[in-house]
Short mmCIF file of N, CA and C in Angstrom, two decimals:
data_model
loop_
_atom_site.label_atom_id
_atom_site.label_comp_id
_atom_site.label_asym_id
_atom_site.label_seq_id
_atom_site.Cartn_x
_atom_site.Cartn_y
_atom_site.Cartn_z
N UNK A 105 -31.10 -33.22 14.12
CA UNK A 105 -31.22 -34.57 14.60
C UNK A 105 -32.68 -34.96 14.78
N UNK A 106 -33.54 -33.99 14.98
CA UNK A 106 -34.96 -34.26 15.26
C UNK A 106 -35.60 -35.02 14.11
N UNK A 107 -36.06 -36.22 14.38
CA UNK A 107 -36.62 -37.08 13.34
C UNK A 107 -37.93 -36.54 12.77
N UNK A 108 -38.56 -35.58 13.45
CA UNK A 108 -39.81 -34.99 12.96
C UNK A 108 -39.58 -34.01 11.81
N UNK A 109 -38.34 -33.59 11.62
CA UNK A 109 -38.05 -32.51 10.69
C UNK A 109 -37.22 -32.98 9.50
N UNK A 110 -37.53 -32.44 8.34
CA UNK A 110 -36.77 -32.70 7.12
C UNK A 110 -36.24 -31.37 6.61
N UNK A 111 -34.98 -31.02 6.97
CA UNK A 111 -34.45 -29.71 6.60
C UNK A 111 -34.48 -29.41 5.11
N UNK A 112 -34.21 -30.39 4.29
CA UNK A 112 -34.23 -30.15 2.84
C UNK A 112 -35.63 -29.77 2.39
N UNK A 113 -36.62 -30.41 2.94
CA UNK A 113 -38.01 -30.14 2.57
C UNK A 113 -38.43 -28.73 2.97
N UNK A 114 -38.19 -28.35 4.24
CA UNK A 114 -38.66 -27.02 4.65
C UNK A 114 -37.80 -25.90 4.09
N UNK A 115 -36.62 -26.20 3.58
CA UNK A 115 -35.80 -25.18 2.93
C UNK A 115 -36.03 -25.15 1.42
N UNK A 116 -36.90 -26.03 0.93
CA UNK A 116 -37.20 -26.05 -0.50
C UNK A 116 -36.09 -26.61 -1.35
N UNK A 117 -35.32 -27.54 -0.82
CA UNK A 117 -34.18 -28.11 -1.54
C UNK A 117 -34.52 -29.49 -2.10
N UNK A 118 -33.94 -29.78 -3.23
CA UNK A 118 -34.06 -31.12 -3.82
C UNK A 118 -32.82 -31.92 -3.42
N UNK A 119 -32.91 -33.23 -3.57
CA UNK A 119 -31.77 -34.08 -3.27
C UNK A 119 -30.58 -33.62 -4.10
N UNK A 120 -29.45 -33.48 -3.45
CA UNK A 120 -28.23 -33.05 -4.13
C UNK A 120 -28.00 -31.55 -4.13
N UNK A 121 -28.97 -30.76 -3.65
CA UNK A 121 -28.82 -29.30 -3.64
C UNK A 121 -27.90 -28.80 -2.53
N UNK A 122 -27.81 -29.54 -1.44
CA UNK A 122 -27.06 -29.04 -0.28
C UNK A 122 -26.51 -30.20 0.54
N UNK A 123 -25.46 -29.90 1.27
CA UNK A 123 -24.95 -30.84 2.27
C UNK A 123 -25.65 -30.48 3.56
N UNK A 124 -26.38 -31.41 4.13
CA UNK A 124 -27.11 -31.16 5.38
C UNK A 124 -26.41 -31.91 6.49
N UNK A 125 -25.94 -31.15 7.48
CA UNK A 125 -25.25 -31.73 8.63
C UNK A 125 -26.20 -31.61 9.81
N UNK A 126 -26.58 -32.75 10.36
CA UNK A 126 -27.56 -32.76 11.45
C UNK A 126 -26.91 -33.24 12.73
N UNK A 127 -27.27 -32.59 13.83
CA UNK A 127 -26.85 -33.04 15.14
C UNK A 127 -27.81 -32.49 16.19
N UNK A 128 -27.62 -32.87 17.43
CA UNK A 128 -28.51 -32.43 18.50
C UNK A 128 -28.48 -30.91 18.62
N UNK A 129 -29.63 -30.29 18.46
CA UNK A 129 -29.75 -28.84 18.58
C UNK A 129 -29.29 -28.06 17.36
N UNK A 130 -28.76 -28.75 16.34
CA UNK A 130 -28.25 -28.04 15.17
C UNK A 130 -27.04 -27.18 15.51
N UNK A 131 -26.32 -27.54 16.55
CA UNK A 131 -25.25 -26.71 17.07
C UNK A 131 -23.95 -26.84 16.27
N UNK A 132 -23.16 -25.78 16.29
CA UNK A 132 -21.88 -25.73 15.60
C UNK A 132 -20.80 -26.37 16.47
N UNK A 133 -20.90 -27.67 16.63
CA UNK A 133 -19.91 -28.43 17.38
C UNK A 133 -18.63 -28.52 16.55
N UNK A 134 -17.56 -28.97 17.18
CA UNK A 134 -16.31 -29.15 16.44
C UNK A 134 -16.50 -30.08 15.26
N UNK A 135 -17.29 -31.14 15.44
CA UNK A 135 -17.49 -32.08 14.34
C UNK A 135 -18.32 -31.47 13.22
N UNK A 136 -19.31 -30.65 13.55
CA UNK A 136 -20.09 -29.99 12.51
C UNK A 136 -19.21 -29.04 11.70
N UNK A 137 -18.35 -28.29 12.39
CA UNK A 137 -17.45 -27.37 11.68
C UNK A 137 -16.47 -28.16 10.82
N UNK A 138 -15.98 -29.28 11.32
CA UNK A 138 -15.11 -30.16 10.51
C UNK A 138 -15.81 -30.54 9.21
N UNK A 139 -17.08 -30.91 9.31
CA UNK A 139 -17.84 -31.31 8.13
C UNK A 139 -18.04 -30.13 7.18
N UNK A 140 -18.29 -28.95 7.72
CA UNK A 140 -18.43 -27.76 6.87
C UNK A 140 -17.14 -27.45 6.11
N UNK A 141 -16.02 -27.56 6.79
CA UNK A 141 -14.73 -27.29 6.15
C UNK A 141 -14.48 -28.30 5.02
N UNK A 142 -14.78 -29.56 5.25
CA UNK A 142 -14.63 -30.57 4.20
C UNK A 142 -15.56 -30.25 3.04
N UNK A 143 -16.79 -29.86 3.34
CA UNK A 143 -17.76 -29.52 2.30
C UNK A 143 -17.26 -28.37 1.43
N UNK A 144 -16.64 -27.39 2.05
CA UNK A 144 -16.10 -26.26 1.29
C UNK A 144 -14.83 -26.66 0.54
N UNK A 145 -13.88 -27.20 1.25
CA UNK A 145 -12.55 -27.44 0.69
C UNK A 145 -12.55 -28.49 -0.41
N UNK A 146 -13.30 -29.55 -0.23
CA UNK A 146 -13.26 -30.65 -1.19
C UNK A 146 -14.46 -30.68 -2.15
N UNK A 147 -15.55 -30.04 -1.77
CA UNK A 147 -16.75 -30.14 -2.59
C UNK A 147 -17.28 -28.78 -3.07
N UNK A 148 -16.64 -27.70 -2.65
CA UNK A 148 -16.91 -26.39 -3.23
C UNK A 148 -18.13 -25.63 -2.74
N UNK A 149 -18.67 -25.94 -1.56
CA UNK A 149 -19.81 -25.14 -1.09
C UNK A 149 -19.39 -23.69 -0.90
N UNK A 150 -20.30 -22.79 -1.15
CA UNK A 150 -19.97 -21.37 -1.16
C UNK A 150 -20.67 -20.56 -0.07
N UNK A 151 -21.66 -21.14 0.60
CA UNK A 151 -22.34 -20.44 1.69
C UNK A 151 -22.91 -21.50 2.63
N UNK A 152 -23.06 -21.09 3.88
CA UNK A 152 -23.53 -22.03 4.90
C UNK A 152 -24.71 -21.42 5.65
N UNK A 153 -25.57 -22.30 6.14
CA UNK A 153 -26.73 -21.88 6.91
C UNK A 153 -26.75 -22.66 8.22
N UNK A 154 -26.96 -21.96 9.31
CA UNK A 154 -27.18 -22.59 10.61
C UNK A 154 -28.67 -22.47 10.88
N UNK A 155 -29.33 -23.61 11.07
CA UNK A 155 -30.77 -23.60 11.29
C UNK A 155 -31.10 -24.41 12.54
N UNK A 156 -31.62 -23.73 13.53
CA UNK A 156 -32.15 -24.40 14.72
C UNK A 156 -33.66 -24.46 14.54
N UNK A 157 -34.37 -25.07 15.48
CA UNK A 157 -35.82 -25.10 15.36
C UNK A 157 -36.50 -24.87 16.70
N UNK A 158 -37.70 -24.34 16.64
CA UNK A 158 -38.47 -24.11 17.85
C UNK A 158 -38.85 -25.45 18.47
N UNK A 159 -39.19 -25.41 19.75
CA UNK A 159 -39.61 -26.62 20.47
C UNK A 159 -38.54 -27.71 20.40
N UNK A 160 -37.29 -27.30 20.49
CA UNK A 160 -36.16 -28.23 20.43
C UNK A 160 -35.92 -28.85 21.80
N UNK A 161 -35.67 -30.14 21.82
CA UNK A 161 -35.39 -30.84 23.06
C UNK A 161 -34.18 -30.31 23.80
N UNK A 162 -33.24 -29.69 23.10
CA UNK A 162 -32.04 -29.15 23.73
C UNK A 162 -32.35 -27.95 24.62
N UNK A 163 -33.57 -27.43 24.54
CA UNK A 163 -34.00 -26.32 25.40
C UNK A 163 -34.52 -26.81 26.75
N UNK A 164 -34.75 -28.11 26.88
CA UNK A 164 -35.46 -28.63 28.04
C UNK A 164 -34.55 -29.19 29.13
N UNK A 165 -33.24 -29.01 28.98
CA UNK A 165 -32.31 -29.41 30.03
C UNK A 165 -31.07 -28.54 29.90
N UNK A 166 -30.23 -28.58 30.92
CA UNK A 166 -28.99 -27.80 30.93
C UNK A 166 -27.80 -28.75 30.90
N UNK A 167 -26.62 -28.18 30.71
CA UNK A 167 -25.40 -28.98 30.77
C UNK A 167 -25.30 -29.68 32.12
N UNK A 168 -25.67 -28.98 33.19
CA UNK A 168 -25.59 -29.56 34.53
C UNK A 168 -26.53 -30.76 34.68
N UNK A 169 -27.72 -30.68 34.09
CA UNK A 169 -28.67 -31.78 34.18
C UNK A 169 -28.12 -33.02 33.47
N UNK A 170 -27.65 -32.87 32.24
CA UNK A 170 -27.15 -34.04 31.50
C UNK A 170 -25.91 -34.62 32.18
N UNK A 171 -25.05 -33.74 32.72
CA UNK A 171 -23.86 -34.23 33.43
C UNK A 171 -24.26 -35.04 34.66
N UNK A 172 -25.24 -34.53 35.41
CA UNK A 172 -25.70 -35.23 36.60
C UNK A 172 -26.33 -36.58 36.26
N UNK A 173 -27.13 -36.61 35.21
CA UNK A 173 -27.77 -37.87 34.79
C UNK A 173 -26.72 -38.91 34.39
N UNK A 174 -25.73 -38.48 33.63
CA UNK A 174 -24.70 -39.41 33.17
C UNK A 174 -23.76 -39.83 34.30
N UNK A 175 -23.59 -38.98 35.29
CA UNK A 175 -22.76 -39.34 36.45
C UNK A 175 -23.43 -40.43 37.28
N UNK A 176 -24.77 -40.46 37.25
CA UNK A 176 -25.52 -41.45 38.03
C UNK A 176 -25.61 -42.79 37.33
N UNK A 177 -25.86 -42.74 36.01
CA UNK A 177 -26.11 -43.98 35.27
C UNK A 177 -25.98 -43.69 33.78
N UNK A 178 -25.65 -44.72 33.02
CA UNK A 178 -25.62 -44.59 31.56
C UNK A 178 -26.91 -45.11 30.93
N UNK A 179 -27.88 -45.51 31.76
CA UNK A 179 -29.18 -45.96 31.26
C UNK A 179 -30.01 -44.76 30.81
N UNK A 180 -31.03 -45.02 30.01
CA UNK A 180 -31.92 -43.96 29.53
C UNK A 180 -32.66 -43.33 30.70
N UNK A 181 -32.69 -42.00 30.72
CA UNK A 181 -33.40 -41.26 31.76
C UNK A 181 -34.89 -41.21 31.44
N UNK A 182 -35.67 -40.83 32.42
CA UNK A 182 -37.12 -40.73 32.26
C UNK A 182 -37.52 -39.26 32.36
N UNK A 183 -38.39 -38.81 31.45
CA UNK A 183 -38.89 -37.44 31.49
C UNK A 183 -40.22 -37.41 32.22
N UNK A 184 -40.27 -36.61 33.28
CA UNK A 184 -41.50 -36.43 34.05
C UNK A 184 -41.90 -34.96 33.98
N UNK A 185 -43.01 -34.62 34.58
CA UNK A 185 -43.48 -33.23 34.55
C UNK A 185 -42.46 -32.25 35.11
N UNK A 186 -41.67 -32.69 36.08
CA UNK A 186 -40.69 -31.80 36.71
C UNK A 186 -39.28 -31.98 36.14
N UNK A 187 -39.16 -32.61 34.98
CA UNK A 187 -37.87 -32.73 34.32
C UNK A 187 -37.39 -34.16 34.20
N UNK A 188 -36.12 -34.31 33.81
CA UNK A 188 -35.54 -35.63 33.62
C UNK A 188 -35.09 -36.21 34.96
N UNK A 189 -35.25 -37.53 35.08
CA UNK A 189 -34.82 -38.25 36.27
C UNK A 189 -34.10 -39.52 35.85
N UNK A 190 -33.03 -39.83 36.57
CA UNK A 190 -32.31 -41.05 36.29
C UNK A 190 -33.04 -42.21 36.96
N UNK A 191 -33.30 -43.23 36.18
CA UNK A 191 -33.97 -44.42 36.71
C UNK A 191 -33.06 -45.65 36.60
N UNK A 192 -31.82 -45.43 36.18
CA UNK A 192 -30.88 -46.53 36.00
C UNK A 192 -30.22 -46.93 37.29
N UNK A 193 -29.56 -48.07 37.23
CA UNK A 193 -28.92 -48.63 38.41
C UNK A 193 -27.47 -48.16 38.57
N UNK A 194 -26.92 -47.54 37.54
CA UNK A 194 -25.53 -47.12 37.63
C UNK A 194 -24.61 -48.26 37.26
N UNK A 195 -23.35 -48.11 37.19
CA UNK A 195 -22.68 -46.85 37.49
C UNK A 195 -22.76 -45.86 36.34
N UNK A 196 -22.48 -44.63 36.65
CA UNK A 196 -22.41 -43.60 35.63
C UNK A 196 -20.97 -43.37 35.24
N UNK A 197 -20.69 -42.17 34.72
CA UNK A 197 -19.33 -41.85 34.29
C UNK A 197 -19.04 -40.37 34.52
N UNK A 198 -17.87 -40.07 35.06
CA UNK A 198 -17.48 -38.66 35.22
C UNK A 198 -17.05 -38.02 33.90
N UNK A 199 -16.94 -38.81 32.84
CA UNK A 199 -16.50 -38.27 31.54
C UNK A 199 -17.45 -37.20 31.00
N UNK A 200 -18.70 -37.20 31.44
CA UNK A 200 -19.68 -36.20 30.99
C UNK A 200 -19.25 -34.79 31.33
N UNK A 201 -18.39 -34.64 32.34
CA UNK A 201 -17.91 -33.32 32.74
C UNK A 201 -17.00 -32.69 31.69
N UNK A 202 -16.49 -33.49 30.78
CA UNK A 202 -15.51 -33.00 29.80
C UNK A 202 -16.13 -32.71 28.44
N UNK A 203 -17.44 -32.76 28.36
CA UNK A 203 -18.15 -32.52 27.09
C UNK A 203 -18.90 -31.20 27.18
N UNK A 204 -18.79 -30.37 26.15
CA UNK A 204 -19.63 -29.17 26.04
C UNK A 204 -20.92 -29.64 25.37
N UNK A 205 -21.99 -29.73 26.12
CA UNK A 205 -23.24 -30.30 25.62
C UNK A 205 -24.00 -29.34 24.72
N UNK A 206 -23.63 -28.07 24.69
CA UNK A 206 -24.23 -27.07 23.79
C UNK A 206 -25.75 -27.03 23.92
N UNK A 207 -26.23 -27.05 25.16
CA UNK A 207 -27.67 -26.93 25.38
C UNK A 207 -28.11 -25.52 25.00
N UNK A 208 -29.40 -25.32 24.90
CA UNK A 208 -29.95 -24.06 24.38
C UNK A 208 -30.82 -23.39 25.42
N UNK A 209 -30.50 -22.14 25.74
CA UNK A 209 -31.36 -21.35 26.63
C UNK A 209 -32.25 -20.42 25.82
N UNK A 210 -31.71 -19.89 24.73
CA UNK A 210 -32.44 -18.95 23.88
C UNK A 210 -32.07 -19.28 22.43
N UNK A 211 -33.07 -19.57 21.61
CA UNK A 211 -32.81 -20.00 20.23
C UNK A 211 -32.01 -18.96 19.43
N UNK A 212 -32.45 -17.72 19.44
CA UNK A 212 -31.77 -16.68 18.65
C UNK A 212 -30.34 -16.50 19.12
N UNK A 213 -30.12 -16.51 20.43
CA UNK A 213 -28.76 -16.38 20.95
C UNK A 213 -27.89 -17.56 20.54
N UNK A 214 -28.45 -18.77 20.56
CA UNK A 214 -27.64 -19.94 20.20
C UNK A 214 -27.30 -19.95 18.71
N UNK A 215 -28.24 -19.51 17.87
CA UNK A 215 -27.95 -19.42 16.43
C UNK A 215 -26.84 -18.41 16.20
N UNK A 216 -26.94 -17.25 16.84
CA UNK A 216 -25.92 -16.21 16.68
C UNK A 216 -24.57 -16.69 17.19
N UNK A 217 -24.56 -17.36 18.34
CA UNK A 217 -23.30 -17.88 18.88
C UNK A 217 -22.69 -18.92 17.95
N UNK A 218 -23.51 -19.76 17.34
CA UNK A 218 -22.99 -20.78 16.43
C UNK A 218 -22.41 -20.16 15.17
N UNK A 219 -23.10 -19.18 14.61
CA UNK A 219 -22.58 -18.51 13.42
C UNK A 219 -21.25 -17.83 13.75
N UNK A 220 -21.19 -17.15 14.89
CA UNK A 220 -19.94 -16.49 15.29
C UNK A 220 -18.82 -17.51 15.51
N UNK A 221 -19.15 -18.65 16.09
CA UNK A 221 -18.15 -19.69 16.33
C UNK A 221 -17.60 -20.23 15.00
N UNK A 222 -18.48 -20.43 14.05
CA UNK A 222 -18.04 -20.89 12.72
C UNK A 222 -17.13 -19.85 12.08
N UNK A 223 -17.57 -18.61 12.08
CA UNK A 223 -16.79 -17.54 11.42
C UNK A 223 -15.43 -17.34 12.09
N UNK A 224 -15.32 -17.60 13.38
CA UNK A 224 -14.06 -17.41 14.10
C UNK A 224 -13.09 -18.58 13.95
N UNK A 225 -13.57 -19.69 13.39
CA UNK A 225 -12.71 -20.87 13.28
C UNK A 225 -11.57 -20.60 12.29
N UNK A 226 -10.35 -20.98 12.64
CA UNK A 226 -9.20 -20.67 11.78
C UNK A 226 -9.21 -21.38 10.42
N UNK A 227 -10.01 -22.42 10.24
CA UNK A 227 -10.06 -23.12 8.96
C UNK A 227 -11.22 -22.66 8.07
N UNK A 228 -11.96 -21.68 8.54
CA UNK A 228 -13.10 -21.17 7.77
C UNK A 228 -12.70 -19.87 7.07
N UNK A 229 -12.70 -19.87 5.75
CA UNK A 229 -12.35 -18.65 5.02
C UNK A 229 -13.35 -17.52 5.29
N UNK A 230 -12.84 -16.32 5.47
CA UNK A 230 -13.69 -15.16 5.76
C UNK A 230 -14.68 -14.87 4.64
N UNK A 231 -14.40 -15.32 3.43
CA UNK A 231 -15.26 -15.01 2.28
C UNK A 231 -16.55 -15.84 2.25
N UNK A 232 -16.66 -16.86 3.12
CA UNK A 232 -17.87 -17.68 3.14
C UNK A 232 -18.92 -17.02 4.03
N UNK A 233 -20.08 -16.68 3.46
CA UNK A 233 -21.14 -16.14 4.32
C UNK A 233 -21.84 -17.27 5.08
N UNK A 234 -22.23 -16.97 6.30
CA UNK A 234 -22.96 -17.92 7.13
C UNK A 234 -24.23 -17.22 7.59
N UNK A 235 -25.37 -17.83 7.31
CA UNK A 235 -26.66 -17.24 7.64
C UNK A 235 -27.29 -17.99 8.81
N UNK A 236 -28.09 -17.29 9.60
CA UNK A 236 -28.71 -17.92 10.75
C UNK A 236 -30.23 -17.86 10.70
N UNK A 237 -30.87 -19.01 10.95
CA UNK A 237 -32.33 -19.11 10.91
C UNK A 237 -32.85 -19.99 12.04
N UNK A 238 -34.12 -19.80 12.35
CA UNK A 238 -34.85 -20.71 13.22
C UNK A 238 -36.05 -21.21 12.42
N UNK A 239 -36.23 -22.51 12.40
CA UNK A 239 -37.40 -23.09 11.77
C UNK A 239 -38.51 -23.17 12.81
N UNK A 240 -39.63 -22.51 12.55
CA UNK A 240 -40.77 -22.53 13.45
C UNK A 240 -41.61 -23.76 13.13
N UNK A 241 -41.61 -24.74 14.04
CA UNK A 241 -42.30 -25.99 13.76
C UNK A 241 -43.82 -25.80 13.70
N UNK A 242 -44.35 -24.77 14.34
CA UNK A 242 -45.80 -24.53 14.33
C UNK A 242 -46.26 -23.96 12.99
N UNK A 243 -45.51 -22.97 12.47
CA UNK A 243 -45.93 -22.30 11.23
C UNK A 243 -45.30 -22.91 9.99
N UNK A 244 -44.21 -23.66 10.14
CA UNK A 244 -43.50 -24.22 9.00
C UNK A 244 -42.64 -23.19 8.27
N UNK A 245 -42.35 -22.07 8.94
CA UNK A 245 -41.57 -21.00 8.30
C UNK A 245 -40.16 -20.93 8.85
N UNK A 246 -39.24 -20.56 7.97
CA UNK A 246 -37.87 -20.25 8.37
C UNK A 246 -37.83 -18.77 8.74
N UNK A 247 -37.33 -18.48 9.93
CA UNK A 247 -37.27 -17.10 10.41
C UNK A 247 -35.80 -16.71 10.54
N UNK A 248 -35.41 -15.67 9.81
CA UNK A 248 -34.03 -15.22 9.88
C UNK A 248 -33.72 -14.65 11.25
N UNK A 249 -32.51 -14.89 11.73
CA UNK A 249 -32.00 -14.28 12.95
C UNK A 249 -31.02 -13.20 12.50
N UNK A 250 -31.45 -11.94 12.45
CA UNK A 250 -30.60 -10.88 11.89
C UNK A 250 -29.23 -10.75 12.57
N UNK A 251 -29.16 -10.94 13.87
CA UNK A 251 -27.86 -10.83 14.55
C UNK A 251 -26.91 -11.94 14.09
N UNK A 252 -27.45 -13.10 13.77
CA UNK A 252 -26.61 -14.21 13.29
C UNK A 252 -26.12 -13.92 11.88
N UNK A 253 -27.03 -13.49 11.03
CA UNK A 253 -26.64 -13.20 9.64
C UNK A 253 -25.62 -12.06 9.60
N UNK A 254 -25.78 -11.09 10.47
CA UNK A 254 -24.80 -9.98 10.56
C UNK A 254 -23.43 -10.53 10.98
N UNK A 255 -23.44 -11.42 11.97
CA UNK A 255 -22.19 -12.01 12.44
C UNK A 255 -21.53 -12.89 11.38
N UNK A 256 -22.35 -13.39 10.45
CA UNK A 256 -21.85 -14.31 9.44
C UNK A 256 -21.51 -13.69 8.10
N UNK A 257 -21.51 -12.35 8.03
CA UNK A 257 -21.20 -11.70 6.76
C UNK A 257 -19.83 -12.10 6.23
N UNK A 258 -19.76 -12.23 4.92
CA UNK A 258 -18.49 -12.52 4.26
C UNK A 258 -17.65 -11.25 4.24
N UNK A 259 -16.35 -11.44 4.29
CA UNK A 259 -15.46 -10.28 4.20
C UNK A 259 -14.32 -10.55 3.25
#
């Protein structure tokens, strides 16, 4: 989702080489997995890559923080030195409690968890390999997460 990044460019892909599914944190949400299954079943993709990136905004808050902000107000929050603060007038919504926000505490762990989640999905064929990487925004390099790639082996 990060507008600063062009996944096709840093992966060395040309237009039409890959289906790129983007969302907050690059997480394997239900909707992302739905898109992967469609890509495989109807368009024939043969391997998948989960790529998160360093310095991701999803590392800077927790599920509890976003739930609290949304419970107070639906207006845009303000980021200060000590974190996010709600500056809206309210009302908020308790519906935020029912969303898994998939925030990130550790990049490598989240990539591995996402690959494992994809592989465990009942609509994902075991023969599809899923690889895990982190894009380092400082160096411009893709760094493999070995535990994720191991979890994503085809069988």
